[in-house]
GROMACS .gro file of C-alpha atoms in nm:
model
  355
    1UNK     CA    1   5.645  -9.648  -1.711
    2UNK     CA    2   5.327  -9.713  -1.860
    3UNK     CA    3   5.334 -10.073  -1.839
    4UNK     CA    4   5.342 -10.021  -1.456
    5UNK     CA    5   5.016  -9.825  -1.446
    6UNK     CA    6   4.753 -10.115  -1.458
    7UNK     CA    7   4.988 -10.316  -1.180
    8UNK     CA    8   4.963 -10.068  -0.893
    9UNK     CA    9   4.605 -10.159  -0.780
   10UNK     CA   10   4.743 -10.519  -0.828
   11UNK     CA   11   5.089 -10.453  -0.557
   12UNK     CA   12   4.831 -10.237  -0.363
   13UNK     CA   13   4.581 -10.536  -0.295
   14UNK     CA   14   4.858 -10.792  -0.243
   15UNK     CA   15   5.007 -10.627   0.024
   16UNK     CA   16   4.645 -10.522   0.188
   17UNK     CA   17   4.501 -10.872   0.123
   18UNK     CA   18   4.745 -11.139   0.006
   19UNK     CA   19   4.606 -11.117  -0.351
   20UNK     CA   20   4.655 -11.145  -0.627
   21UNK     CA   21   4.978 -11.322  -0.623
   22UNK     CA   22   5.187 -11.147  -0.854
   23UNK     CA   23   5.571 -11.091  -0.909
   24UNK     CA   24   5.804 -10.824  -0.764
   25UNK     CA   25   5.859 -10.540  -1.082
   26UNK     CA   26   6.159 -10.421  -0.888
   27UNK     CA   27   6.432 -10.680  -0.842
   28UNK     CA   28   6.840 -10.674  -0.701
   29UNK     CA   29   7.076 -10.958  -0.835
   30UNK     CA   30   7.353 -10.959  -0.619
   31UNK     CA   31   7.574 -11.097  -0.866
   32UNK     CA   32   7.895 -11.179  -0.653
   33UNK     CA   33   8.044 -11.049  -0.295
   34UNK     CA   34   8.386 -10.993  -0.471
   35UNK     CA   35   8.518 -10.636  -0.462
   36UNK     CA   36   8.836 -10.434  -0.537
   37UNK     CA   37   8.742 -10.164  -0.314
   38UNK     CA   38   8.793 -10.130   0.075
   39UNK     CA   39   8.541  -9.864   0.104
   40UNK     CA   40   8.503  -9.693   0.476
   41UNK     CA   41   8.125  -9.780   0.434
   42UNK     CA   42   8.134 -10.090   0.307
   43UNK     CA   43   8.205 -10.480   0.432
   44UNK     CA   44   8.075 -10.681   0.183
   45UNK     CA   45   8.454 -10.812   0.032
   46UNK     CA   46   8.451 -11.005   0.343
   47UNK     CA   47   8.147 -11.272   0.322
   48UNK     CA   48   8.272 -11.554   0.112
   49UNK     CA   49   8.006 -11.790  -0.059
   50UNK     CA   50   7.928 -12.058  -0.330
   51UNK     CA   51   7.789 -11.788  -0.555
   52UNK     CA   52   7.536 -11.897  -0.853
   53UNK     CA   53   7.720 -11.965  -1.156
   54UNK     CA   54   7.580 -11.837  -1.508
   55UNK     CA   55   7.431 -12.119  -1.599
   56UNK     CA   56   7.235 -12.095  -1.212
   57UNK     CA   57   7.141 -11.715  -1.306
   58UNK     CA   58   6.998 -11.831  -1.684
   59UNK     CA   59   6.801 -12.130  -1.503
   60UNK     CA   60   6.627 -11.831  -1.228
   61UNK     CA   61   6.545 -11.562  -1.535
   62UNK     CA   62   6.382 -11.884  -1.739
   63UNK     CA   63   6.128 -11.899  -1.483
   64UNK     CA   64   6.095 -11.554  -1.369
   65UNK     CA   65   5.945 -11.471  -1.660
   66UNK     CA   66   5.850 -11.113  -1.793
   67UNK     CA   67   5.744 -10.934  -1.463
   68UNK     CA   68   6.039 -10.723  -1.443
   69UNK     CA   69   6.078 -10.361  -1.490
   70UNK     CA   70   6.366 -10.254  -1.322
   71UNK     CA   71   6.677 -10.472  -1.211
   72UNK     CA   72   6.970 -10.345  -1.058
   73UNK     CA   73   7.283 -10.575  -1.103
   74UNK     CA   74   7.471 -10.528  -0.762
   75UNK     CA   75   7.810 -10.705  -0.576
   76UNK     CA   76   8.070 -10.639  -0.447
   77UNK     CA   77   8.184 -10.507  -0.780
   78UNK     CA   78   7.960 -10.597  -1.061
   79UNK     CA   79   8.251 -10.578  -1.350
   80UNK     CA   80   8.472 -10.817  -1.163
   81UNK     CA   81   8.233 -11.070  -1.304
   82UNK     CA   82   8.375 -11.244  -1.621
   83UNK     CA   83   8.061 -11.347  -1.776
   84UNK     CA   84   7.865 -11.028  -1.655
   85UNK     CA   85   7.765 -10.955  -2.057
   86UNK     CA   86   7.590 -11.322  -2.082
   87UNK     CA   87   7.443 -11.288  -1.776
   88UNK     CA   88   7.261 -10.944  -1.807
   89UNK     CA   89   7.184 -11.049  -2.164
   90UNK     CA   90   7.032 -11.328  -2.051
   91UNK     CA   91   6.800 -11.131  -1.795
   92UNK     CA   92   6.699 -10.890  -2.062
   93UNK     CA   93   6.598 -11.203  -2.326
   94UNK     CA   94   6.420 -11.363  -2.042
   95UNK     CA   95   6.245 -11.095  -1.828
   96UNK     CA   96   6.227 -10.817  -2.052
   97UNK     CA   97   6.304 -10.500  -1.783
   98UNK     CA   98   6.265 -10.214  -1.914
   99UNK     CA   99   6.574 -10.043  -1.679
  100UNK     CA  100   6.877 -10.215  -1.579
  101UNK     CA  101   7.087 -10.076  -1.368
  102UNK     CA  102   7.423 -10.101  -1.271
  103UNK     CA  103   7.668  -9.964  -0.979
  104UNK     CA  104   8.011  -9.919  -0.980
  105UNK     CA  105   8.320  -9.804  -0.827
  106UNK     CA  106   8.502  -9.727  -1.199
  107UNK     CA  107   8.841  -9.900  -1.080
  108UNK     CA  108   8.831 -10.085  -1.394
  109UNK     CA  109   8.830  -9.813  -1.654
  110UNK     CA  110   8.967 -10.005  -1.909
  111UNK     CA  111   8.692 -10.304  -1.921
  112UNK     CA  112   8.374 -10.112  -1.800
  113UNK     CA  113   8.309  -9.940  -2.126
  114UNK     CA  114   8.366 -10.236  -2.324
  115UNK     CA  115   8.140 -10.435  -2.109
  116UNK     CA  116   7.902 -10.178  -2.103
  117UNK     CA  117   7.903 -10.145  -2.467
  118UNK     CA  118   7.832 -10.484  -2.560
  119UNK     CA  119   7.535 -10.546  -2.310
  120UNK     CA  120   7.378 -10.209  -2.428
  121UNK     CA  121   7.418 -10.290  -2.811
  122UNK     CA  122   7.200 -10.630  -2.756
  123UNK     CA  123   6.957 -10.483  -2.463
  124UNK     CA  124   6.813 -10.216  -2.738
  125UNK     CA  125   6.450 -10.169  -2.577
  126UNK     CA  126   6.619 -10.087  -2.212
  127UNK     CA  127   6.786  -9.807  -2.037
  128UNK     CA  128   7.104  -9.884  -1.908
  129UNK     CA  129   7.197  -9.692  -1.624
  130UNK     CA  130   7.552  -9.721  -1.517
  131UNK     CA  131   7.589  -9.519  -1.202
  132UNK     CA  132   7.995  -9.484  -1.131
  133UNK     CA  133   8.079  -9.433  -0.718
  134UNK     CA  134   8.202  -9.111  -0.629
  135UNK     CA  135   8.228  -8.997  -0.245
  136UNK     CA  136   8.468  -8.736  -0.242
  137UNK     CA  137   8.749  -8.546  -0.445
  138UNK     CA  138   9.081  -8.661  -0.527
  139UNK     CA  139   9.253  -8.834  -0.244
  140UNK     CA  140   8.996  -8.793   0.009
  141UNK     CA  141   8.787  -9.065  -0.204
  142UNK     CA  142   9.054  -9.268  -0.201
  143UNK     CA  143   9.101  -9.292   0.174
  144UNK     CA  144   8.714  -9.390   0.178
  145UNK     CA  145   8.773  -9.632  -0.101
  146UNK     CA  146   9.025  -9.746   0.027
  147UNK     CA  147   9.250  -9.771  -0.296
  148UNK     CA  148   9.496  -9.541  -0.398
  149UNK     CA  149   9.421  -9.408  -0.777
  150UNK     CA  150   9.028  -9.494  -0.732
  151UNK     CA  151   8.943  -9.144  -0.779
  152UNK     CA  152   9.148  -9.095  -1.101
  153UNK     CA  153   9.013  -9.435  -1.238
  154UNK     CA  154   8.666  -9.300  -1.155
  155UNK     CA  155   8.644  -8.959  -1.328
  156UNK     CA  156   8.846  -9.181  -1.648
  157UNK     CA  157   8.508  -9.427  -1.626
  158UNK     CA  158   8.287  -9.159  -1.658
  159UNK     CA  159   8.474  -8.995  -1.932
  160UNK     CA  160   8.467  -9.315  -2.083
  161UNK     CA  161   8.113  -9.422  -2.097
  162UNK     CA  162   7.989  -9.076  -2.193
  163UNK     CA  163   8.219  -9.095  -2.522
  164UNK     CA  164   8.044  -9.420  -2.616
  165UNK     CA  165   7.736  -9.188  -2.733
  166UNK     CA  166   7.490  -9.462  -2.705
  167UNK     CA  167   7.147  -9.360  -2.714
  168UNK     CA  168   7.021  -9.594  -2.450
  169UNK     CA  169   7.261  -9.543  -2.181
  170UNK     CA  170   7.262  -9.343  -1.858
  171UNK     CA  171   7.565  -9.257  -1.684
  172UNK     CA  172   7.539  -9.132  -1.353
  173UNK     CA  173   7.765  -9.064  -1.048
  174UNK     CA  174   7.657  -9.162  -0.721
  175UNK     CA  175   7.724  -9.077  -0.376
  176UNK     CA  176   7.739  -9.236  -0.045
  177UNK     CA  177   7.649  -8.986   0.273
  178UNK     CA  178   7.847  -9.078   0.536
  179UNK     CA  179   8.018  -8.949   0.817
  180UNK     CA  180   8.330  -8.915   0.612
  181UNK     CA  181   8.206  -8.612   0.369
  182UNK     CA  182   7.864  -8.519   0.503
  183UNK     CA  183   8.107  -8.202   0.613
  184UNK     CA  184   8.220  -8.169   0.237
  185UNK     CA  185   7.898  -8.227  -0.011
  186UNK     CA  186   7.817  -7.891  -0.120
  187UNK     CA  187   8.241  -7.906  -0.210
  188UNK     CA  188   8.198  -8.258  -0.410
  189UNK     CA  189   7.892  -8.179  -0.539
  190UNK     CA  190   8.062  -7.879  -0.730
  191UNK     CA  191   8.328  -8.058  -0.878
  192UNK     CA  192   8.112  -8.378  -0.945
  193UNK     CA  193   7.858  -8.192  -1.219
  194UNK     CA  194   8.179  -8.065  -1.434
  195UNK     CA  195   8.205  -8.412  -1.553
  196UNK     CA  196   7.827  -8.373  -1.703
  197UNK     CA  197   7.680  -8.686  -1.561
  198UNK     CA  198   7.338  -8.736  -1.695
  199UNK     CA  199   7.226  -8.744  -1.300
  200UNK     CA  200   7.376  -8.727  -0.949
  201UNK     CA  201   7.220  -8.944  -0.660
  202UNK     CA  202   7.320  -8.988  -0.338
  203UNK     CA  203   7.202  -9.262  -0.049
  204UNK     CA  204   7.272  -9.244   0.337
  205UNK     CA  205   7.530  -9.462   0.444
  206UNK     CA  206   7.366  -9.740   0.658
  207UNK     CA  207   7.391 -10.017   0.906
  208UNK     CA  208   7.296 -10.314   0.715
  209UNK     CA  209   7.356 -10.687   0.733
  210UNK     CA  210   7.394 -10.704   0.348
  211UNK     CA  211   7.698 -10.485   0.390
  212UNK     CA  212   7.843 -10.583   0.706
  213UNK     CA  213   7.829 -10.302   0.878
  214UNK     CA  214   7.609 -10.340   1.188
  215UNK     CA  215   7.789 -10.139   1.497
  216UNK     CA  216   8.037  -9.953   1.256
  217UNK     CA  217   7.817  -9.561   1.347
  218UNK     CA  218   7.926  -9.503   0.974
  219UNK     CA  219   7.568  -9.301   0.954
  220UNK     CA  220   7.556  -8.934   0.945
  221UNK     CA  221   7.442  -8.692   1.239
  222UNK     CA  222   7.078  -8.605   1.128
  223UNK     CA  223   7.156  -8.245   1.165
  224UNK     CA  224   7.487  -8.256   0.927
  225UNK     CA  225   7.233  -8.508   0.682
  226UNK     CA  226   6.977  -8.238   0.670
  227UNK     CA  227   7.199  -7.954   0.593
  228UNK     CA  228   7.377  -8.184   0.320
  229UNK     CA  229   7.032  -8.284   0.123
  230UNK     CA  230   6.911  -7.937   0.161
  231UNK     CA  231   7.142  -7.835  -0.039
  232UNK     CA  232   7.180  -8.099  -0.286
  233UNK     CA  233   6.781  -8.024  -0.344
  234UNK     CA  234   6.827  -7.652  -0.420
  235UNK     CA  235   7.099  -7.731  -0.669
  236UNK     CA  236   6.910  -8.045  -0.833
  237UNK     CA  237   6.637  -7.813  -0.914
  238UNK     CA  238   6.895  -7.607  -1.108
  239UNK     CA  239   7.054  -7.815  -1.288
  240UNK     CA  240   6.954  -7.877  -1.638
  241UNK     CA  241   6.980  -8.309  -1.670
  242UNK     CA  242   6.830  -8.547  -2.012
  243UNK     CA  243   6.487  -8.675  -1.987
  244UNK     CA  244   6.591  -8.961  -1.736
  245UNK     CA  245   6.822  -8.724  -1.534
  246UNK     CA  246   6.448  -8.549  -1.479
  247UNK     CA  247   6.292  -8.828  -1.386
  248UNK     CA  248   6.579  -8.950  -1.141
  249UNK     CA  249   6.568  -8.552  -0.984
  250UNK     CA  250   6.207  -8.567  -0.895
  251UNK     CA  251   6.234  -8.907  -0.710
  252UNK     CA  252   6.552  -8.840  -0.527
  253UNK     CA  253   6.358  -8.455  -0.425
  254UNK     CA  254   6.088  -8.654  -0.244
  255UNK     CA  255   6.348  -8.945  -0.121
  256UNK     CA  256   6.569  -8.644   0.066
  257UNK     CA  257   6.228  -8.557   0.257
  258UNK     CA  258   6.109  -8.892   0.321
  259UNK     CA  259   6.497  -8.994   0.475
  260UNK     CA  260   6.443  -8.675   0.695
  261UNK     CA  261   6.101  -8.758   0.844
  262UNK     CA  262   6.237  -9.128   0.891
  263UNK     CA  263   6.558  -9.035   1.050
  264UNK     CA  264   6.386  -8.769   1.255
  265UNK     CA  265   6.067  -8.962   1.374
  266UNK     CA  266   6.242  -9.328   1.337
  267UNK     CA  267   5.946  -9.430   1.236
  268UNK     CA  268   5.781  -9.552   0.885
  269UNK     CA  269   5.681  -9.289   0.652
  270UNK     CA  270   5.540  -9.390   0.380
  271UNK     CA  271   5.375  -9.797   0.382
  272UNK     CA  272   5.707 -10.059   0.307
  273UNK     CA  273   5.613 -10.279  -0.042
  274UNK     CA  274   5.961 -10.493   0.020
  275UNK     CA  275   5.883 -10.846  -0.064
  276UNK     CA  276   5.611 -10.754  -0.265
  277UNK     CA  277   5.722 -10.506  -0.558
  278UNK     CA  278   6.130 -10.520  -0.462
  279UNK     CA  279   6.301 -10.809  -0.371
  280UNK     CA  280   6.698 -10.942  -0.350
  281UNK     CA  281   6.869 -11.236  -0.486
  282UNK     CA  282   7.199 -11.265  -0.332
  283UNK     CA  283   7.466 -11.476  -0.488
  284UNK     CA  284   7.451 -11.791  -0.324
  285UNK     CA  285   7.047 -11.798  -0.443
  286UNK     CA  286   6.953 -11.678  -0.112
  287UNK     CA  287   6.627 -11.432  -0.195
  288UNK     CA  288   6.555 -11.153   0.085
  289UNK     CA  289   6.247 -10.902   0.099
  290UNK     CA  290   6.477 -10.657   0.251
  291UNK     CA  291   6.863 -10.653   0.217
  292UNK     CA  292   6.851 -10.423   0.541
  293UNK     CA  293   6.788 -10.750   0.759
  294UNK     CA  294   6.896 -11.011   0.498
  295UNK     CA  295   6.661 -11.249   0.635
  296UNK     CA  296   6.600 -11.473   0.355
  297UNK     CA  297   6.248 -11.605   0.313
  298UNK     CA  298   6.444 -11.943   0.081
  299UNK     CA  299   6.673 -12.023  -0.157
  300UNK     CA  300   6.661 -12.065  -0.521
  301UNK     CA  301   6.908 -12.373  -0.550
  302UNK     CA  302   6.659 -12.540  -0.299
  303UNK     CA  303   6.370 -12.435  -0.518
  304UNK     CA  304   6.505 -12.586  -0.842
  305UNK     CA  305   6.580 -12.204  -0.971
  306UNK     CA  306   6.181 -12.137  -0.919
  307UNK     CA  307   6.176 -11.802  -0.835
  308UNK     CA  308   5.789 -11.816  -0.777
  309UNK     CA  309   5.813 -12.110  -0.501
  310UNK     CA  310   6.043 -11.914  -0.303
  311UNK     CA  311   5.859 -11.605  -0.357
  312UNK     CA  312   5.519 -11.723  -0.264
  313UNK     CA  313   5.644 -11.959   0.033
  314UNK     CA  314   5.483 -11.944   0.349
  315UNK     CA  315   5.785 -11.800   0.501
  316UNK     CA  316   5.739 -11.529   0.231
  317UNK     CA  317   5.416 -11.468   0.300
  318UNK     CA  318   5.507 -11.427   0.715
  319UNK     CA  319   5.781 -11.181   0.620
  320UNK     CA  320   5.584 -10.959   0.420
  321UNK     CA  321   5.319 -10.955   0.702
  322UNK     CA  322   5.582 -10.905   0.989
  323UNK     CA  323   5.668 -10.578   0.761
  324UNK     CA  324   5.360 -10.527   0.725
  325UNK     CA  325   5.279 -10.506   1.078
  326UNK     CA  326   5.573 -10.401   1.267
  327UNK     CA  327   5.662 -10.096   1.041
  328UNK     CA  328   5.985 -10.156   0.998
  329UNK     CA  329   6.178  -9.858   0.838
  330UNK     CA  330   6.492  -9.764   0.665
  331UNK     CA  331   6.617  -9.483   0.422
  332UNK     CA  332   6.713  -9.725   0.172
  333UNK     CA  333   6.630  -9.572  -0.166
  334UNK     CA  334   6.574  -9.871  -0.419
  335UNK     CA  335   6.311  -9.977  -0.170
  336UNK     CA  336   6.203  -9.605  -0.125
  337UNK     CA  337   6.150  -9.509  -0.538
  338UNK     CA  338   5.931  -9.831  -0.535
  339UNK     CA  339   5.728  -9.762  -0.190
  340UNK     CA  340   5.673  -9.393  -0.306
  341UNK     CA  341   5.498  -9.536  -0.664
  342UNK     CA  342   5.208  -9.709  -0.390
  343UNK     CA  343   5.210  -9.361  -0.195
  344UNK     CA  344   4.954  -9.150  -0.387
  345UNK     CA  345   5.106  -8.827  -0.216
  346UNK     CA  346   5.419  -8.846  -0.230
  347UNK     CA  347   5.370  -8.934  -0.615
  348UNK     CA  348   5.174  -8.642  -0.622
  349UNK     CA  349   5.488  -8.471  -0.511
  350UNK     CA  350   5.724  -8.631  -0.746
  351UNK     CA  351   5.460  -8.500  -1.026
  352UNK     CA  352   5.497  -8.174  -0.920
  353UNK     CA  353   5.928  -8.204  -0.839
  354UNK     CA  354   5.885  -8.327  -1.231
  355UNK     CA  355   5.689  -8.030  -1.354
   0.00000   0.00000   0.00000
């Protein structure tokens, strides 16, 4: 966290004045589209594409460089992916994050430790945070999955990864708000911190292009949301998580308020830094600013794998000012953590959620 100190000025003055040009610290690989879930929430199974092969994804973290402090390694299903160790071994070697961080919907209890094991023996210096899907209990998560046994498969993931005993691993469960158990949180919640995870987060269910899932009203009534995260903040600041667990509790504190005020006002809170410190590569090379409106600014086949031409294109640089400008807004939460670092008060805040 340290190492991001000194940069801040640096993201501040590139999004106020177009310099210095310097690389995003917060970066998405969509890895694949492929998923074994049907989730209620979720369309993304659906879009078929020529996605980047490994040798594609080695070529891109060549000439990133070492920028990168957190990555997230997104689908679809990230585990589907048969050369998922190489590839997030070969991110680490290259780029050097310092988190990397991993979703999943746990179907595959039997190969997600094992993966998980191998790419958190060779990425010593990082934190691997494996965050395992959870939206509701027993066979109400499996109707919003969409697969029988999901739930089961789930709660045998977490079990799982939390017997490896690895000292840089994270394993976290994660829910998704959405009109299907905004009724029920305070319910899953409950059940959810007897497995122990090492932190809970949740996210809004959204319309978003990434997901296919424009017109599907799959979003919460603000009045249900606010009673949900209400609660979820009086019990966060009860609970007793590891040093990351802290960290994670602070942030998603201030996130709950933020989503509020944006959901209430529909209007942008807190200044957007997508396509300056966050950014998406989805897996046909396509590389968006913001997977909300998946309006890629190039792609990295086109670029030779160059990361930087895409990223400091003139159709980048438009983008960033039409975000700029319009004040766009959206409760999306990888994009909010990052945002809230260039927000001296609601830092402030997270300080304070911390202490």
């Amino acid at each position: 966290m340290l190492k991001l100190i000194p940069k801040i000025p640096l993201y501040y003055s590139s999004r106020m004045f177009g310099i210095p040009r310097i690389l995003p610290m917060n970066l998405t690989l969509s890895v694949s589209y492929k998923c074994n879930s049907r989730c209620k929430t979720c369309n993304i199974y659906k879009k078929k594409v020529n996605e980047l092969n490994l040798d594609e994804w080695q070529r891109i973290f060549t000439n990133f460089g070492k920028n990168l402090f957190w990555a997230t390694i997104s689908g679809g299903e990230p585990f589907l992916k048969n050369d998922l160790v190489a590839l997030v071994c070969s991110l680490y070697d290259n780029c050097q994050p310092a988190i990397i961080n991993i979703p999943t919907n746990g179907l595959l209890n039997d190969r997600i430790p094992l993966v998980v094991k191998k790419i958190a023996g060779h990425c010593k210096k990082a934190r691997i945070v494996i965050n395992v899907s959870i939206d509701d209990i027993g066979e109400k998560h499996d109707i919003i999955r969409g697969v029988s046994g999901s739930y089961e498969k789930a709660i045998e993931t977490v079990a799982a990864l939390k017997s490896l005993k690895i000292s840089n691993l994270s394993v976290g469960i994660h829910t998704v708000i959405s009109k299907f158990n905004v009724s029920r949180i305070p319910e899953i919640y409950s059940q959810i911190q007897k497995l122990g995870p090492d932190s809970y987060i949740t996210e809004i269910a959204e319309e978003r292009v990434e997901l296919d899932t424009i017109g599907t009203g799959i979003s919460p009534k603000y009045i249900e949301y606010e009673k949900a995260v209400n609660f979820l903040s009086k019990k966060l600041k009860q609970e007793d998580f590891n040093k990351i667990g802290k960290i994670t509790r602070a942030f998603r504190i201030e996130y709950y308020k933020i989503v509020k005020r944006i959901l209430k006002t529909r209007s942008q809170v807190i200044p957007c830094y997508s396509g300056i410190v966050s950014a998406q590569i989805a897996p046909d090379g396509d590389v968006w600013a913001c997977c909300i409106k998946a309006d890629p600014i190039g792609n990295l086949r086109d670029a030779k794998y160059d990361f930087k031409k895409v990223f400091f294109s003139e159709k980048a640089s438009s983008l960033r000012k039409k975000i700029k400008e319009e004040k766009c807004f959206c409760p999306l939460a990888n994009a909010s953590y990052t945002n809230m670092l260039f927000h001296f008060k609601s830092l402030c805040r997270v300080g304070l959620n911390l202490i």
